[in-house]
PDB file of C-alpha atoms and ligand atoms in Angstrom:
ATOM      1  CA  UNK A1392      11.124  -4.274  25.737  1.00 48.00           C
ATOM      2  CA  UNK A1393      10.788  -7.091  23.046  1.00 51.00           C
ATOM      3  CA  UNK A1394       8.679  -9.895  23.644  1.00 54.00           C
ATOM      4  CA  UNK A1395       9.278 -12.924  21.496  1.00 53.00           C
ATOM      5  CA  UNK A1396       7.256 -16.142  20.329  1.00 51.00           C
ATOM      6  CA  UNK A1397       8.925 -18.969  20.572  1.00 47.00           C
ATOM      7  CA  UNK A1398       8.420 -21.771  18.121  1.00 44.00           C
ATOM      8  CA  UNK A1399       9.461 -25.215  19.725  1.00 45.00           C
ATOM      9  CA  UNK A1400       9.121 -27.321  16.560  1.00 47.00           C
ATOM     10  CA  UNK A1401      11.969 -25.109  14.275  1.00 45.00           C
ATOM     11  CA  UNK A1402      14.262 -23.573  17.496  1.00 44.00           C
ATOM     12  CA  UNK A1403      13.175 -20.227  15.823  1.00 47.00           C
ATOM     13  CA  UNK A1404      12.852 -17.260  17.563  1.00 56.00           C
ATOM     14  CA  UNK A1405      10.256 -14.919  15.711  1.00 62.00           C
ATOM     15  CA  UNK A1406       9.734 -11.206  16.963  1.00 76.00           C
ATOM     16  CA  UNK A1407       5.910 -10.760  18.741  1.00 88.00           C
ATOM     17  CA  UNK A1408       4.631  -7.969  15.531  1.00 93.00           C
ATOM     18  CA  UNK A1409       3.449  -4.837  17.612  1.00 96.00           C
ATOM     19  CA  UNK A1410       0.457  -2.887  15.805  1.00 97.00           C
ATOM     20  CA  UNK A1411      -1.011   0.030  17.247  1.00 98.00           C
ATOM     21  CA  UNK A1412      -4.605   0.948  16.269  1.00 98.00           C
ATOM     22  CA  UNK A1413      -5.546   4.487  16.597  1.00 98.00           C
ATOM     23  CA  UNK A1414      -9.678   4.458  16.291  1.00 97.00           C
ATOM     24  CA  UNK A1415     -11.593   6.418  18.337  1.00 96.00           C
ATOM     25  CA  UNK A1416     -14.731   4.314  18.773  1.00 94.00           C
ATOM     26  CA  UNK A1417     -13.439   2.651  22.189  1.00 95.00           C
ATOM     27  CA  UNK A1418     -15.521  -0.643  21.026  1.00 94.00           C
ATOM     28  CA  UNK A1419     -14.242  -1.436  18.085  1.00 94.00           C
ATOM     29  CA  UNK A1420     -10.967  -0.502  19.046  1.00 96.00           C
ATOM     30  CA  UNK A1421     -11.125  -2.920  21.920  1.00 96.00           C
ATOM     31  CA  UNK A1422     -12.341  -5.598  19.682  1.00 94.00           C
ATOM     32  CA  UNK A1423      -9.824  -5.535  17.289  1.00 96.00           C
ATOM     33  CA  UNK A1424      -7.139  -5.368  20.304  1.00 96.00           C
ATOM     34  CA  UNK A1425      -8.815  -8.833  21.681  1.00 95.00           C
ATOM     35  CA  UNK A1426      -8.714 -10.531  18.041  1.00 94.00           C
ATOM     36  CA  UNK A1427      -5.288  -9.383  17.640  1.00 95.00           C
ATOM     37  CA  UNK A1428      -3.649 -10.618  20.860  1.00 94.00           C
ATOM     38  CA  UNK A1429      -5.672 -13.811  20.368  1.00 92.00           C
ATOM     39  CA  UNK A1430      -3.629 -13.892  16.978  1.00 90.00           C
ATOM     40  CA  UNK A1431      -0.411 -13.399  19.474  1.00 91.00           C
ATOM     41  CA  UNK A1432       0.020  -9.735  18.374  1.00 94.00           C
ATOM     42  CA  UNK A1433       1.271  -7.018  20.810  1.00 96.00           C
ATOM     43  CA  UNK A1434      -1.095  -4.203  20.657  1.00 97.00           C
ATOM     44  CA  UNK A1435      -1.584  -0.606  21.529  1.00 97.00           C
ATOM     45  CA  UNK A1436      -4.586   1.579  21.013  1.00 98.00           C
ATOM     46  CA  UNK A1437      -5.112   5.324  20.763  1.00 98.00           C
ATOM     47  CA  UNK A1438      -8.388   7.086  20.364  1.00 97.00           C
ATOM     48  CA  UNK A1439      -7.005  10.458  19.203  1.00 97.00           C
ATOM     49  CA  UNK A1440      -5.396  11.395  15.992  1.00 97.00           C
ATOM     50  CA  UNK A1441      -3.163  13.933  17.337  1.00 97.00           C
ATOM     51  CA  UNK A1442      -2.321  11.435  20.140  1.00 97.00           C
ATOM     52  CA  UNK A1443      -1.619   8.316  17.944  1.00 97.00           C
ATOM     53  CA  UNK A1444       0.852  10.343  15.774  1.00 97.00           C
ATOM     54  CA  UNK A1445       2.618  10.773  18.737  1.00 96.00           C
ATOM     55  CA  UNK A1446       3.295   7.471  19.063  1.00 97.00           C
ATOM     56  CA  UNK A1447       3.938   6.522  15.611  1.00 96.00           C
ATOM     57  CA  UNK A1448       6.698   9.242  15.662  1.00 93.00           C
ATOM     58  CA  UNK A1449       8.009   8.324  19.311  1.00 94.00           C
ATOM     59  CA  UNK A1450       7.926   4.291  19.368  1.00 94.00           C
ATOM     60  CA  UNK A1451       8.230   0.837  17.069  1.00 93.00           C
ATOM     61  CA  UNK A1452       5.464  -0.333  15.115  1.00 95.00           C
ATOM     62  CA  UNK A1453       5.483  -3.030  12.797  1.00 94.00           C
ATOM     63  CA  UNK A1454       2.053  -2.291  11.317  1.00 96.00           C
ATOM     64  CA  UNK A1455      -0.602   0.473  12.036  1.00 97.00           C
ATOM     65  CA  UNK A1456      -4.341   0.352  11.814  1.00 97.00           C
ATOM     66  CA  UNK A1457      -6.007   3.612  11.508  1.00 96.00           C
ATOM     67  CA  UNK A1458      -9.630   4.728  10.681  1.00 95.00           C
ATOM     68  CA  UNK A1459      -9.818   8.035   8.642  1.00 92.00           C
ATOM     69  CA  UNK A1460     -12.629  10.090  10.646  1.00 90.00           C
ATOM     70  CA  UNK A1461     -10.727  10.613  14.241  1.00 93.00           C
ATOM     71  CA  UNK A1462     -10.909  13.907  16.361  1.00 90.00           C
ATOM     72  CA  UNK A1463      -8.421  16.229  16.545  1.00 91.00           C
ATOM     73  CA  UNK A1464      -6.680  14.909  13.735  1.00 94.00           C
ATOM     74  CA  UNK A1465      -8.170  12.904  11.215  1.00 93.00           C
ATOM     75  CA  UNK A1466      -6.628   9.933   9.795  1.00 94.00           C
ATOM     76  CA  UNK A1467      -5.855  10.991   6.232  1.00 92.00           C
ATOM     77  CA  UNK A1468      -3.854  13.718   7.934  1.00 94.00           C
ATOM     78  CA  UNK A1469      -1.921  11.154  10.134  1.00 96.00           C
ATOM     79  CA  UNK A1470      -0.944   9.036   7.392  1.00 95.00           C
ATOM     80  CA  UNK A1471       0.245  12.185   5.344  1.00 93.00           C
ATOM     81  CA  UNK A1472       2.750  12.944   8.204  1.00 94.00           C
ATOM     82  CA  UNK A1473       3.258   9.561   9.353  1.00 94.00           C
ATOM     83  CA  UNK A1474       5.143   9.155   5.480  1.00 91.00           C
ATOM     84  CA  UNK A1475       6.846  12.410   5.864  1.00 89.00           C
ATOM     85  CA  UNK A1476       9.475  10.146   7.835  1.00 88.00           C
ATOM     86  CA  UNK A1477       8.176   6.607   8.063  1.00 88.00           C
ATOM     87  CA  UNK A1478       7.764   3.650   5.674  1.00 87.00           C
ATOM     88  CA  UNK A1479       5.327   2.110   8.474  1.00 92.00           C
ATOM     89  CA  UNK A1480       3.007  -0.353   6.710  1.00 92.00           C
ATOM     90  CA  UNK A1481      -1.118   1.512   7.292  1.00 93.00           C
ATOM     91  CA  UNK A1482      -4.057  -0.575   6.799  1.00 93.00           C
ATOM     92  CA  UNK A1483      -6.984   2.276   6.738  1.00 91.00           C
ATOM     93  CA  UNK A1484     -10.362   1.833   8.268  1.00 90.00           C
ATOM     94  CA  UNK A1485     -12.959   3.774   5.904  1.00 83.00           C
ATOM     95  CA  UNK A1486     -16.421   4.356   7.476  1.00 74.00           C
ATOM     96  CA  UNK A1487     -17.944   5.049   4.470  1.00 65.00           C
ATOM     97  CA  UNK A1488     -17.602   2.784   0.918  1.00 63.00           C
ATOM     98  CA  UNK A1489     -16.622   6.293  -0.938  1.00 64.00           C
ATOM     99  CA  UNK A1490     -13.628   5.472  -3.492  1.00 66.00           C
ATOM    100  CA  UNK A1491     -11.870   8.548  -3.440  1.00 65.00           C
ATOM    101  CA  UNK A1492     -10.844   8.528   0.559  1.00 69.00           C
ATOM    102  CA  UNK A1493      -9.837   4.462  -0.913  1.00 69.00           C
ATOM    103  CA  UNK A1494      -7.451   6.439  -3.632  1.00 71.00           C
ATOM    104  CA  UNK A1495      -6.238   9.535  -0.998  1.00 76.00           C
ATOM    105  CA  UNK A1496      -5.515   6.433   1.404  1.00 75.00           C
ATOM    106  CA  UNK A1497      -3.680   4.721  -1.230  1.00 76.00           C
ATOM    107  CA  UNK A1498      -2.349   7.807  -2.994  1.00 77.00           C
ATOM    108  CA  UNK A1499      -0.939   9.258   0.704  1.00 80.00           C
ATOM    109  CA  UNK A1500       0.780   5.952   0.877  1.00 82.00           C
ATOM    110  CA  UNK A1501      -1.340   3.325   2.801  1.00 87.00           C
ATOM    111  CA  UNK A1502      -0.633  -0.340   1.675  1.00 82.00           C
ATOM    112  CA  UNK A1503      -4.441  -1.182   2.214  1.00 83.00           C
ATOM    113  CA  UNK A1504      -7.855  -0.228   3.368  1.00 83.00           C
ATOM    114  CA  UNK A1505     -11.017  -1.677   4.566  1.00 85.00           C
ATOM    115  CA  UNK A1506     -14.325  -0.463   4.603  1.00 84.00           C
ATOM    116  CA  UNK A1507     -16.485  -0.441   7.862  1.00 84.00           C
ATOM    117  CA  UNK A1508     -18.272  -2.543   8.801  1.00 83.00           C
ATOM    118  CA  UNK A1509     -15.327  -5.395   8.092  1.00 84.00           C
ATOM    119  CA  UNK A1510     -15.278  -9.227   8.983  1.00 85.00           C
ATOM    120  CA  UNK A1511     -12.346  -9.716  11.492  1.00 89.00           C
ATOM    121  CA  UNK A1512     -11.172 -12.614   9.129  1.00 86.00           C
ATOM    122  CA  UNK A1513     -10.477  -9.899   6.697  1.00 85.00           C
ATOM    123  CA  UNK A1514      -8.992  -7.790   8.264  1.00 91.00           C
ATOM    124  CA  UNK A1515      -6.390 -10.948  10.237  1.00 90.00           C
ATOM    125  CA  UNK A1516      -5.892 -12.367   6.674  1.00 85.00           C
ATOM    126  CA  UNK A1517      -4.800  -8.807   5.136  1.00 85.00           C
ATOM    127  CA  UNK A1518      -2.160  -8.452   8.189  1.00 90.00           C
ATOM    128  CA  UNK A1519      -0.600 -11.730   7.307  1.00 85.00           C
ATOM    129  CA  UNK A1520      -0.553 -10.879   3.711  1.00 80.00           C
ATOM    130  CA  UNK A1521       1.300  -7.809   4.561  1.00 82.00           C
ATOM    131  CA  UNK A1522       3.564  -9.097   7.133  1.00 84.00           C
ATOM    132  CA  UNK A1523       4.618 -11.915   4.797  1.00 76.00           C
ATOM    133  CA  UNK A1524       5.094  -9.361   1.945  1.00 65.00           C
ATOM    134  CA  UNK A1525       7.442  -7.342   4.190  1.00 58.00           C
ATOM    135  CA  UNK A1526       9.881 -10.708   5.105  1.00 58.00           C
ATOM    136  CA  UNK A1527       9.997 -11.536   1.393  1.00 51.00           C
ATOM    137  CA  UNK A1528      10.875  -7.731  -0.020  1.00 47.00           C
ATOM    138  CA  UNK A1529      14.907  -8.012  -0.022  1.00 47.00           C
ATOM    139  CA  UNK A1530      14.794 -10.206  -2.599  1.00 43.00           C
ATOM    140  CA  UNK A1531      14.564  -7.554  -4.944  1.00 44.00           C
ATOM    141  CA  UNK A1532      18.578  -7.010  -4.757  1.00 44.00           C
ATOM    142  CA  UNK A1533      18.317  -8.966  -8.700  1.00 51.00           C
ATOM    143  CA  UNK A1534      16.685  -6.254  -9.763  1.00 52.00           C
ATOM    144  CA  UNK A1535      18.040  -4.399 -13.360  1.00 58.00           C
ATOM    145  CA  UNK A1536      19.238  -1.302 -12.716  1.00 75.00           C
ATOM    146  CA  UNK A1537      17.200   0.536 -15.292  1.00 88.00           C
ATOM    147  CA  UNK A1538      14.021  -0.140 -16.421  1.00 91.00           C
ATOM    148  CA  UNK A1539      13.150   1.032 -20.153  1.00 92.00           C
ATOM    149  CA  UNK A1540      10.512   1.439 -23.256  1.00 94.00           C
ATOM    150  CA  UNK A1541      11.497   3.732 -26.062  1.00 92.00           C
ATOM    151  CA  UNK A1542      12.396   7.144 -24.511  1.00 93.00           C
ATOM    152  CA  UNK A1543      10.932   6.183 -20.846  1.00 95.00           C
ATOM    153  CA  UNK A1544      13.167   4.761 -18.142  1.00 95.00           C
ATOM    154  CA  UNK A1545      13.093   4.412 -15.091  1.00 94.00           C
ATOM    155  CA  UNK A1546      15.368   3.420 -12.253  1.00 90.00           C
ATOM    156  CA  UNK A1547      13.726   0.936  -9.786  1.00 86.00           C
ATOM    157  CA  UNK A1548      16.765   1.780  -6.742  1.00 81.00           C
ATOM    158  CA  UNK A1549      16.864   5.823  -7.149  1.00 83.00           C
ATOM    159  CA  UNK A1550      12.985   5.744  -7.543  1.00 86.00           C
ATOM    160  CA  UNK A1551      13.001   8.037 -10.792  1.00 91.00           C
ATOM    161  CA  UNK A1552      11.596   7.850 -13.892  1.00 94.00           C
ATOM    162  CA  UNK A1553      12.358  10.008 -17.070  1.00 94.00           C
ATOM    163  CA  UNK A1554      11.155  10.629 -20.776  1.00 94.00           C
ATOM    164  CA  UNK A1555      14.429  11.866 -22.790  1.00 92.00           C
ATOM    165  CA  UNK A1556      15.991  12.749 -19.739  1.00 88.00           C
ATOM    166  CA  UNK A1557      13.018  14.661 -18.248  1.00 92.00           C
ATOM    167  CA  UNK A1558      12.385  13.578 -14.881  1.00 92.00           C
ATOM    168  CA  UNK A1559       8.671  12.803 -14.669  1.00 93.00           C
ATOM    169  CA  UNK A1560       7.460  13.443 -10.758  1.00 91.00           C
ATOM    170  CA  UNK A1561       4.662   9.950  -9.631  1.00 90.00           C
ATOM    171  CA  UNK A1562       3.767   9.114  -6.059  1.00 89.00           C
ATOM    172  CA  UNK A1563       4.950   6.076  -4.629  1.00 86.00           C
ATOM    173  CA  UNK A1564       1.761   4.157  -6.173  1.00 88.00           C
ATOM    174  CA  UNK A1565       2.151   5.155  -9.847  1.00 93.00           C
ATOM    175  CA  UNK A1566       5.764   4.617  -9.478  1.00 93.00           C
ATOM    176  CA  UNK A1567       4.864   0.689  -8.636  1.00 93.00           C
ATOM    177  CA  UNK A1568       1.927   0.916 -11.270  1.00 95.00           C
ATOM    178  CA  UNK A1569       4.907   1.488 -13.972  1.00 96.00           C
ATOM    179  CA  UNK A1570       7.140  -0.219 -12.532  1.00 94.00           C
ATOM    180  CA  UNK A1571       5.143  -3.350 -12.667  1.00 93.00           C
ATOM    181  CA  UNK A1572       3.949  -2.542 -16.561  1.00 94.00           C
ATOM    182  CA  UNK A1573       7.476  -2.359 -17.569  1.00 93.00           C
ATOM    183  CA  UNK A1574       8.688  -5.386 -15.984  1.00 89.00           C
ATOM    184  CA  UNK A1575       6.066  -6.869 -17.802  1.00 89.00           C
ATOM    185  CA  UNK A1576       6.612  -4.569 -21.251  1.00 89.00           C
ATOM    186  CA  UNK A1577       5.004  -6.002 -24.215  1.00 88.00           C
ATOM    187  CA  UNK A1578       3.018  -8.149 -22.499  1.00 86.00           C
ATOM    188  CA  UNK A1579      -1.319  -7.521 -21.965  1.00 86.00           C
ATOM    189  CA  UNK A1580      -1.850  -7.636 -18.320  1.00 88.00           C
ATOM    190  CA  UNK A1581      -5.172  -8.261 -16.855  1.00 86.00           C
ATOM    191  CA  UNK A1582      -6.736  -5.640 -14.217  1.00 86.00           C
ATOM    192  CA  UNK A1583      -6.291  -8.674 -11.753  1.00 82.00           C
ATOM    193  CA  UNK A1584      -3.014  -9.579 -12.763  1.00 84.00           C
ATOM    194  CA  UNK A1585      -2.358  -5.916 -11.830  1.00 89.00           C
ATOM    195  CA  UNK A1586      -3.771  -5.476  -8.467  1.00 86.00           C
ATOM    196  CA  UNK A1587      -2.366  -8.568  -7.134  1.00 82.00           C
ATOM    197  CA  UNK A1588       1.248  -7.576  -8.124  1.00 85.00           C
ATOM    198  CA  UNK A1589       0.741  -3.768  -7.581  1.00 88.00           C
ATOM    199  CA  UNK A1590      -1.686  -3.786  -4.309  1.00 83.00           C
ATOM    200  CA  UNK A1591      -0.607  -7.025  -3.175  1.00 75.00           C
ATOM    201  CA  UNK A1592      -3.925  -9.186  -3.584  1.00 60.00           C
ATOM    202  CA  UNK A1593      -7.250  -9.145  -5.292  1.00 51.00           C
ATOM    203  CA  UNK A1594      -9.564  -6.093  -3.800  1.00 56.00           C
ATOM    204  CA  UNK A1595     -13.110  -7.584  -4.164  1.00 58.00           C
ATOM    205  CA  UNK A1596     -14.898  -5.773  -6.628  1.00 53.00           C
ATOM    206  CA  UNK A1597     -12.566  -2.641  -6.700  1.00 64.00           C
ATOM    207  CA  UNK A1598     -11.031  -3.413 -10.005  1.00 63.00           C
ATOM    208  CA  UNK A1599     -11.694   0.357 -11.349  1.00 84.00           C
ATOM    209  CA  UNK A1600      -8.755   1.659  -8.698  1.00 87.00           C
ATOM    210  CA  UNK A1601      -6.452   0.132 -11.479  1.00 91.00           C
ATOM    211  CA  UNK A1602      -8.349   2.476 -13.664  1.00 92.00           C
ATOM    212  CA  UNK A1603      -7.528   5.132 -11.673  1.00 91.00           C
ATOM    213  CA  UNK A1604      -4.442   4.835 -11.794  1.00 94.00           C
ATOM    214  CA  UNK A1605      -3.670   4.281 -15.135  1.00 96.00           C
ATOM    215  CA  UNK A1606      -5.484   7.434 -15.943  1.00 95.00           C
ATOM    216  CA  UNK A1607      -2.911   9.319 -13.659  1.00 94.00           C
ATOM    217  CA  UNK A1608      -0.103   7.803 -15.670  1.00 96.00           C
ATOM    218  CA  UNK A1609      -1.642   8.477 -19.100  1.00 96.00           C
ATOM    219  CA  UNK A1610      -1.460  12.125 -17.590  1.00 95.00           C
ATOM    220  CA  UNK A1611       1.527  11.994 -16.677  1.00 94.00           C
ATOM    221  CA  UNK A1612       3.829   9.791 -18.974  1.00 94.00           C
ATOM    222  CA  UNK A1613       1.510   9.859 -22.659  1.00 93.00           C
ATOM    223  CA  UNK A1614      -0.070  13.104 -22.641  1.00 91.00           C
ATOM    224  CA  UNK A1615       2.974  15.597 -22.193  1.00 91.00           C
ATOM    225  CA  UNK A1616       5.122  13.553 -24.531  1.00 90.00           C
ATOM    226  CA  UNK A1617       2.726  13.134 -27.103  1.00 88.00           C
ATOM    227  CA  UNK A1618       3.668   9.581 -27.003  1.00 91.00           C
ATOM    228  CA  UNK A1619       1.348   6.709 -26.324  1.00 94.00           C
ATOM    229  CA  UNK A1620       2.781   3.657 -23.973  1.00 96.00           C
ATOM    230  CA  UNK A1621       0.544   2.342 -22.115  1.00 96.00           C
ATOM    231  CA  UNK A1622      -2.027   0.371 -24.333  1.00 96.00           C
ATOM    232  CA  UNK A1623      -5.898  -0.261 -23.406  1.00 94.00           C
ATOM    233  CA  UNK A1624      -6.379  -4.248 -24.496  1.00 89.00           C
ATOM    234  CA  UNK A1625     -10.098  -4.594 -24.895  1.00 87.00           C
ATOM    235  CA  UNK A1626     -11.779  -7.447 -22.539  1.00 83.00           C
ATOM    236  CA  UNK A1627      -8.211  -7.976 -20.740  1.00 85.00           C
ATOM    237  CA  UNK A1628      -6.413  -4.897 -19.272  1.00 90.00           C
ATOM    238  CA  UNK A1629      -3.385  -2.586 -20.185  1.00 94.00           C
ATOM    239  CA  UNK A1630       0.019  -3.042 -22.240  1.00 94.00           C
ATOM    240  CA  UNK A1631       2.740  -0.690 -22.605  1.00 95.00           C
ATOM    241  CA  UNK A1632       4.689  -1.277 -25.300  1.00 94.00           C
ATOM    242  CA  UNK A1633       6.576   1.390 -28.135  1.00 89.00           C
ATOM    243  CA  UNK A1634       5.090   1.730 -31.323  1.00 78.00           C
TER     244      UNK A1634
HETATM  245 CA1   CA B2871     -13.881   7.037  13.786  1.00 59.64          CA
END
């Protein structure tokens, strides 16, 4: 069944967004179903990994919130299937502030993650962010076919990128990462500027998962090819440009 809001004012129609949570600490769970209905969300809650999966795979989510440490099946391992068949937007919960389940989240294809314990404000104002995000992504149908800087190119629709014709193999992240430095070629983009185009809005003091991910592109794209692209601009961020 789908429930709808109605909005008197416009004679719109908007479709109730149904999030499931799968968190295994029944009180926090339960919290975050309260806050979210108050919101005017439809939720559902599971407190088993194995279980939640389930119900990704077997119903219609618009969003899913989902804490890494979970029995049975922990969350990392959830999200790693979930993406196996499902573009789903994840928000991850993280118990602990340890940035390489923040980059395994990301990496594994989560669009966000918080770190326990959260304010609910966060947490309300990162759904919105994403939901709006999602309503405004066909826009993209301007888009160049090919994107290119000396012997790199990549292809923004078939999600490749190549060096000379080799294909070069990045995860969905790294893929945006270069996407977003070629858009921008020639031109020195701050770490901020980054995030907020790449992730989607500024992570409070979590600048150095830009880092991150430029180093996995250097490794990638610069180091087999012997050719250097992307550009460290002292005091502002990264350029690629051709020399
Ligand atoms: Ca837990």
């Amino acid at each position: 069944m789908i429930h709808y809001n109605q909005n008197i004012q416009n004679k719109e129609v908007v479709p109730i967004k149904h999030i499931l949570i799968i968190e295994d600490e029944v009180k926090i769970a339960r919290f975050l179903e309260l806050e979210l209905q108050h919101e005017g969300y439809q939720v559902s809650i599971s407190h088993d990994g194995r279980e939640g999966l389930n119900l990704v795979l077997t119903n219609e989510y618009d969003l899913l919130i989902l804490d890494v440490m979970l029995p049975s099946l922990n969350g990392m391992e959830v999200l790693r299937r979930i993406r196996q068949t499902s573009e789903l937007p994840v928000i991850m919960l993280t118990a602990k502030d340890d940035v390489m389940d923040k980059v395994m989240g990301l990496d594994l294809g989560a669009q966000d993650y918080l770190t326990k314990p959260f304010a609910i404000e966060e947490l309300l104002a990162r759904i919105r962010v994403l939901f709006k995000l999602k309503t405004l992504a066909p826009s993209n149908i301007t888009a160049p076919l090919t994107l290119t800087c000396g012997n790199l190119t990549l292809y923004p629709d078939k999600f490749e990128v190549s060096y000379n014709q080799t294909p070069i193999i990045l995860t969905k992240k790294e893929f945006e990462l270069l996407e977003y430095l070629m858009k921008n070629k020639d031109i020195a983009l701050t770490r901020d500027q980054i995030l907020e185009n790449v992730w989607g809005y500024n992570y409070i003091g979590d600048t150095n998962i830009v880092d991150v991910y430029i180093r996995y592109l250097r490794n990638k794209i610069d180091q087999p090819f012997q050719e250097k692209l992307i550009h460290t601009i002292r005091g502002i961020g990264y350029q690629l440009k051709e020399n």
